[in-house]
CSV table of C-alpha atoms in Angstrom, one decimal:
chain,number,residue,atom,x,y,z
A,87,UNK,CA,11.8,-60.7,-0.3
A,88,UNK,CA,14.9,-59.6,-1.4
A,89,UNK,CA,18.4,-58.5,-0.2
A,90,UNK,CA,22.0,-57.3,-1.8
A,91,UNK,CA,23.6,-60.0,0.3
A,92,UNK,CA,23.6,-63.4,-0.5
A,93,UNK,CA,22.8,-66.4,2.1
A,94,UNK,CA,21.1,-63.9,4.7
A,95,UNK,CA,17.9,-65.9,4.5
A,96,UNK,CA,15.5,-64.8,1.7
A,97,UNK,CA,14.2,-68.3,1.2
A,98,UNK,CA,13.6,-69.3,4.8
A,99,UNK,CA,12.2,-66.3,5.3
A,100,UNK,CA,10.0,-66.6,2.3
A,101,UNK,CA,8.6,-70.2,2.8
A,102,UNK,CA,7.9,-69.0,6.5
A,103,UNK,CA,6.1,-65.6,6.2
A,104,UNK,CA,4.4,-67.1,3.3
A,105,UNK,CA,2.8,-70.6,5.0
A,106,UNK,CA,1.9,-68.2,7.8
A,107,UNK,CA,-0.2,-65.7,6.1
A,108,UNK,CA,-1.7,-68.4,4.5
A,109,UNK,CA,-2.7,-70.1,7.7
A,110,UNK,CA,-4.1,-66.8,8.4
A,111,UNK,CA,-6.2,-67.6,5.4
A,112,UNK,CA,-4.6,-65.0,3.0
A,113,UNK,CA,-3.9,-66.3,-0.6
A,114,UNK,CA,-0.4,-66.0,-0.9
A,115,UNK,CA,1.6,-66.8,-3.9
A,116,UNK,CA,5.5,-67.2,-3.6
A,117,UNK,CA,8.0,-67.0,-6.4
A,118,UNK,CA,11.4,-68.2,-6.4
A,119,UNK,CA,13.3,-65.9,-9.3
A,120,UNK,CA,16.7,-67.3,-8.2
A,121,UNK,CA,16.9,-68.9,-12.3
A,122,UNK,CA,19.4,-71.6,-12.5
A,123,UNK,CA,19.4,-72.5,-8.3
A,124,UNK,CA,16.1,-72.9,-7.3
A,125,UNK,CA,15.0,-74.3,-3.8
A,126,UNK,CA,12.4,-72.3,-2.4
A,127,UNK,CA,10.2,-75.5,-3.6
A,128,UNK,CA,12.7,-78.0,-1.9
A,129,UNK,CA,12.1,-75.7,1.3
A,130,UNK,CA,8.0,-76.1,1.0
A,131,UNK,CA,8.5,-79.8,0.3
A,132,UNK,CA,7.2,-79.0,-2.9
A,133,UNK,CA,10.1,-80.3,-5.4
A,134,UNK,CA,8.3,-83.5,-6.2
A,135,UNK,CA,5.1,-81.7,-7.9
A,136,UNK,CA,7.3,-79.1,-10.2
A,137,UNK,CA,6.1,-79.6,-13.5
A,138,UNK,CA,5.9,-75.8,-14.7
A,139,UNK,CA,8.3,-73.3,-14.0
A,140,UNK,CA,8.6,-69.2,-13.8
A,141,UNK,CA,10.6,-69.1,-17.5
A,142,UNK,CA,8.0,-71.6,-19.2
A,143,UNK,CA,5.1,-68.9,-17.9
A,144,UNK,CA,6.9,-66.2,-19.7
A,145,UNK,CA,7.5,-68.2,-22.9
A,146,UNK,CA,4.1,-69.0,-23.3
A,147,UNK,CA,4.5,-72.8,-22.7
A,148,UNK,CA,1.9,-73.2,-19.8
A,149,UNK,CA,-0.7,-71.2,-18.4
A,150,UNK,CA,-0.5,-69.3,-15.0
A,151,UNK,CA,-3.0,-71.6,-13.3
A,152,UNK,CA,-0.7,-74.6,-14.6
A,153,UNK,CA,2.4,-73.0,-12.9
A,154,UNK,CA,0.7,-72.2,-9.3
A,155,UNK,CA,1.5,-75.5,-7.5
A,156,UNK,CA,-0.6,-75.3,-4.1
A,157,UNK,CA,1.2,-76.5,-1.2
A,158,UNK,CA,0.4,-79.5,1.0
A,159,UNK,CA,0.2,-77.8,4.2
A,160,UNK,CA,-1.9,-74.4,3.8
A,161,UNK,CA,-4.4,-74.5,1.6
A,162,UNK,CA,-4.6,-70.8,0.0
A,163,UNK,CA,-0.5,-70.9,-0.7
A,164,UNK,CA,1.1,-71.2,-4.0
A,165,UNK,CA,4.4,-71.4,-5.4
A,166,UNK,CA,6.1,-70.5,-8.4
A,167,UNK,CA,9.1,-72.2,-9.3
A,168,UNK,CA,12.5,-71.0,-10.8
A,169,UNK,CA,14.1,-72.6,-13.8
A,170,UNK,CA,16.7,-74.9,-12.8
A,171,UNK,CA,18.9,-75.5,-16.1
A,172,UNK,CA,18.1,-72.1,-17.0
A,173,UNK,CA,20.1,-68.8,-16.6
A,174,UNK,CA,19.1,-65.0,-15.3
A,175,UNK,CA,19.4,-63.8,-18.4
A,176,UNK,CA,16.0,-65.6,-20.3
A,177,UNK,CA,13.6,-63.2,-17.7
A,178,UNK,CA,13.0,-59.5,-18.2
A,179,UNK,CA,12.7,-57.3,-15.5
A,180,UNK,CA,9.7,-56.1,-17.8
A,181,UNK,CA,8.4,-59.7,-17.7
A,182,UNK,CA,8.6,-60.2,-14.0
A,183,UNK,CA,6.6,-56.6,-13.3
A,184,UNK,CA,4.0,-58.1,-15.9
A,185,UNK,CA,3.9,-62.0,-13.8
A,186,UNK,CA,3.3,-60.0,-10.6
A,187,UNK,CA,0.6,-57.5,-12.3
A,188,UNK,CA,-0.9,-60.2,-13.2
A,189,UNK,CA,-0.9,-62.0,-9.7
A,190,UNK,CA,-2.2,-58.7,-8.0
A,191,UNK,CA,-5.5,-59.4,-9.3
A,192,UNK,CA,-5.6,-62.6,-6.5
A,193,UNK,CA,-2.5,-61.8,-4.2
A,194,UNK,CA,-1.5,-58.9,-2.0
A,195,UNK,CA,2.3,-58.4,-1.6
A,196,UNK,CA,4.8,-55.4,-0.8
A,197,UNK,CA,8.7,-55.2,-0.4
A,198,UNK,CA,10.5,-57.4,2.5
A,199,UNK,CA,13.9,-56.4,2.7
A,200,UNK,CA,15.8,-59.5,4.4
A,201,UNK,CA,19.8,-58.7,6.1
A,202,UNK,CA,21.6,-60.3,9.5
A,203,UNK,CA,23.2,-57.9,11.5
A,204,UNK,CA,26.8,-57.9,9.5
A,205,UNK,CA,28.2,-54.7,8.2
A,206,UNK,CA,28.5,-56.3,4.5
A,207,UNK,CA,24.9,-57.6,4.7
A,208,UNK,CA,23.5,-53.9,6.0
A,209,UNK,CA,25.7,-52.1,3.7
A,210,UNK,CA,24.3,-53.9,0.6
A,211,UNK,CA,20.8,-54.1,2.4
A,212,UNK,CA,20.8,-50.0,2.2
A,213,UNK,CA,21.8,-49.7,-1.5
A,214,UNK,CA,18.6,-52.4,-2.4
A,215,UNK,CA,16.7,-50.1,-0.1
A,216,UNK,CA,17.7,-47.3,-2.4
A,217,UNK,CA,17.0,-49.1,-5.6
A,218,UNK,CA,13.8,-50.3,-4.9
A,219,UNK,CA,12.6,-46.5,-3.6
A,220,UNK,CA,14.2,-45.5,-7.2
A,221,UNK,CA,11.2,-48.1,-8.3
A,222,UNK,CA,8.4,-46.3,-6.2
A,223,UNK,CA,8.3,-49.2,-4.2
A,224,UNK,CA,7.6,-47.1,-0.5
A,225,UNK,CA,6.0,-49.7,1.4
A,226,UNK,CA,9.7,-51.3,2.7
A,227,UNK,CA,10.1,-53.1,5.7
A,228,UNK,CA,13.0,-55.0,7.1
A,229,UNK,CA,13.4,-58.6,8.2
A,230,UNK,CA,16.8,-58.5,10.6
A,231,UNK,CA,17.4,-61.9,10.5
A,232,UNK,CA,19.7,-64.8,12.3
A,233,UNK,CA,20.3,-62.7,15.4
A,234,UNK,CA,22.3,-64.3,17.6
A,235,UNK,CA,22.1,-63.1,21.6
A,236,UNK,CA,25.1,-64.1,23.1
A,237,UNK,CA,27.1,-63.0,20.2
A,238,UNK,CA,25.3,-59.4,20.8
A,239,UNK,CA,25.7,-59.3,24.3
A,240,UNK,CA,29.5,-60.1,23.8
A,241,UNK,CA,29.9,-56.9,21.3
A,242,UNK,CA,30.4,-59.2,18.7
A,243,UNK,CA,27.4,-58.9,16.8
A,244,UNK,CA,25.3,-55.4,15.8
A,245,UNK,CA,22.5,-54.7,17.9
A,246,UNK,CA,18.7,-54.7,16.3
A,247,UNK,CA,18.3,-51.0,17.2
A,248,UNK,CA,21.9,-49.9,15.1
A,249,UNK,CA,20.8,-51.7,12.1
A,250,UNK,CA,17.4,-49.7,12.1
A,251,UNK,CA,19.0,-46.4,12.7
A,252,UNK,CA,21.3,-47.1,9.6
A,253,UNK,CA,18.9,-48.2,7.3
A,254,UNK,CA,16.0,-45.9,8.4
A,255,UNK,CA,13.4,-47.8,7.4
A,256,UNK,CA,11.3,-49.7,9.7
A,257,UNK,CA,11.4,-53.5,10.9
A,258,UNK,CA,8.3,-55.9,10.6
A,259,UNK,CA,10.4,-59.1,12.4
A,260,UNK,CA,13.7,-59.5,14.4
A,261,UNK,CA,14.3,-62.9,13.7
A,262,UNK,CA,16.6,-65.0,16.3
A,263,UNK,CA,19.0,-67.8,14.8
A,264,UNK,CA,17.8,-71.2,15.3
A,265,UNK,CA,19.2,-74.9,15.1
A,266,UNK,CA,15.5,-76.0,14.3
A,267,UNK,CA,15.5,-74.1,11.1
A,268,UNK,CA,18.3,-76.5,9.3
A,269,UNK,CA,15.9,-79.7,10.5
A,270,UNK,CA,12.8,-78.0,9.3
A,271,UNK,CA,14.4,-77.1,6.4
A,272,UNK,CA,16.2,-81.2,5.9
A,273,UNK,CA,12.0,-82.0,6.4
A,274,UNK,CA,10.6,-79.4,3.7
A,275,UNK,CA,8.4,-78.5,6.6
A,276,UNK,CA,8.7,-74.6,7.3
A,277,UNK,CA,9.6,-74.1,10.8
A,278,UNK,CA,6.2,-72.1,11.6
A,279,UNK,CA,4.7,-75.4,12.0
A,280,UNK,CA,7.4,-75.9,14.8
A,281,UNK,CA,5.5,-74.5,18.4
A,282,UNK,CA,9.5,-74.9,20.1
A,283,UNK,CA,11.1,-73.0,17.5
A,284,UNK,CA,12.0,-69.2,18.5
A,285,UNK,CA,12.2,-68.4,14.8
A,286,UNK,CA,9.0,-69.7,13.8
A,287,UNK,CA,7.2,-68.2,16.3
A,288,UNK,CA,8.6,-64.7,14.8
A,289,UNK,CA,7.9,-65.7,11.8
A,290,UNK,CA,4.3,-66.2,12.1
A,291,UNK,CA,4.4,-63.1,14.1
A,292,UNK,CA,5.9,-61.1,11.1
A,293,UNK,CA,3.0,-62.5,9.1
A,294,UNK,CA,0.4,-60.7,11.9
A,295,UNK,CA,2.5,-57.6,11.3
A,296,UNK,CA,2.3,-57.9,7.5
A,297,UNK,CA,-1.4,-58.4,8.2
A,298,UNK,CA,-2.0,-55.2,10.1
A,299,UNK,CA,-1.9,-56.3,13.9
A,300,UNK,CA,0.0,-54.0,16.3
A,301,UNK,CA,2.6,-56.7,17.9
A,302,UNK,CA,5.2,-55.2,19.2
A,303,UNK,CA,9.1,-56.2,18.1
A,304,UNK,CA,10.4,-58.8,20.4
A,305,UNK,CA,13.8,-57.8,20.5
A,306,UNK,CA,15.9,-61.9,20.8
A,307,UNK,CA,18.0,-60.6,23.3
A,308,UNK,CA,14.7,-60.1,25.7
A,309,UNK,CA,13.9,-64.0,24.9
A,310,UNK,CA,17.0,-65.7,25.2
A,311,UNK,CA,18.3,-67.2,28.4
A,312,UNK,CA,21.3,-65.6,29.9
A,313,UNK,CA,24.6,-67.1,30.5
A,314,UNK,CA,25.8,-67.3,34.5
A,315,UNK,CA,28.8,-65.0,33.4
A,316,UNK,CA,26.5,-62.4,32.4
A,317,UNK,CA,24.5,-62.6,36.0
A,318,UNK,CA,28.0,-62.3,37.4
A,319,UNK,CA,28.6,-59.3,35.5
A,320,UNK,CA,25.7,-58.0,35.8
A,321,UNK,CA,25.5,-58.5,39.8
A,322,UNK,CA,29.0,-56.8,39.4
A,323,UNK,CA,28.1,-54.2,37.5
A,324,UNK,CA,30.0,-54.7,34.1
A,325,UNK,CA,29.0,-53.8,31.0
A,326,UNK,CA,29.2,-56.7,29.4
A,327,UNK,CA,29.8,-54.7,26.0
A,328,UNK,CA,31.7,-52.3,26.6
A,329,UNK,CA,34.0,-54.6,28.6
A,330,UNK,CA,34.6,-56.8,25.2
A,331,UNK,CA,36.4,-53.8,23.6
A,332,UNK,CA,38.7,-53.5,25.9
């Protein structure tokens, strides 16, 4: 998972698709490389069990195996912790590449690009597009994340389809935003386990996609309820849109 933006979701996004590959009975390993502010384990519930972390696997201070701390819910997911009183600078790119060469042996993974529909988010989403197709990375798909309806139907927020035509790569979730996330979250109980969450359910369809099943992309907007003032415009034939420009 990765993005140029900051904040648009990586490590939701990565405790969710994660737990629900792994209740799909994939072995899935997860690791947090934010160095110095670590909380993909706080996410999983997982901060109490830390005892190894990413930068004391590259330093030779534990084994691999010591460092893999399973989760409590799914049984065949893993995770890697950052360093927290560590900086970015004691990991190597060349040291990472070797960690996950190592993992591929076990764990299947590819590149999840993760952006909400913002013009700074998509802008910086398309130059990490670039970089990682500099790396040879080709399998890229894109998480469009915290998409909010109302906001989109208003003209206030970039529709799913624009942010696909100006990244050109292709989606594997549309991901709505959701109150439930922030409990879940509070709970270190990723919000797949949550049947009344909209963004869980998405997630765990993401993880079907990842997993080769033809679902097709619910677009939020097809989901979410609609206000009365947009049955009244609608009934009197306003484009709800185009109307918010004026």
């Amino acid at each position: 998972m990765t993005s140029g933006k900051g904040g648009v979701g990586k490590t939701t996004a990565t405790a969710n698709v994660g737990t629900a590959l792994a209740l799909r009975s994939n072995r899935v390993a997860v690791i947090d490389t934010d160095i110095g502010l670590r909380n993909l384990d706080v996410v999983m519930g997982l901060e109490n069990r830390i005892v190894y972390d990413l930068v004391d696997i590259v330093e030779g201070r534990c084994r691999l195996e010591q460092a893999l701390i399973r989760d409590k819910h799914a049984g065949e997911l893993y995770l890697i912790a950052a360093a927290q009183t560590r900086d970015k600078d004691c990991i190597t790119t060349q040291q990472l590449v070797g960690l996950c060469e190592r993992l591929e042996d076990d764990f299947d993974y590819e590149a999840l690009v993760v952006t909400t529909p913002e013009v700074s988010a998509i802008r910086d989403a398309d130059r990490v597009i670039g970089l990682l197709q500099a790396a040879e990375i080709r399998d890229i798909r894109l998480i469009i994340n915290r998409i909010k309806p109302e906001m989109v139907r208003q003209g206030n927020m970039m529709d799913a389809s624009d942010v696909l035509e100006m990244l050109a790569v292709d989606a594997v979730g549309l991901v709505p935003s959701d109150d439930r996330v922030i409990t879940s979250t509070n709970s270190g109980t990723p919000v797949v386990y949550d049947g009344q969450s909209a963004s869980g359910r998405e997630f765990v369809r993401i993880a079907a996609r990842i997993d080769g099943e033809h679902i097709p992309l619910i677009d939020p907007l097809d989901e979410a309820p609609t206000s009365i003032m947009d049955k009244v415009r609608n009934i009197m034939g306003i484009n709800r849109k185009a109307s918010a420009h004026v």
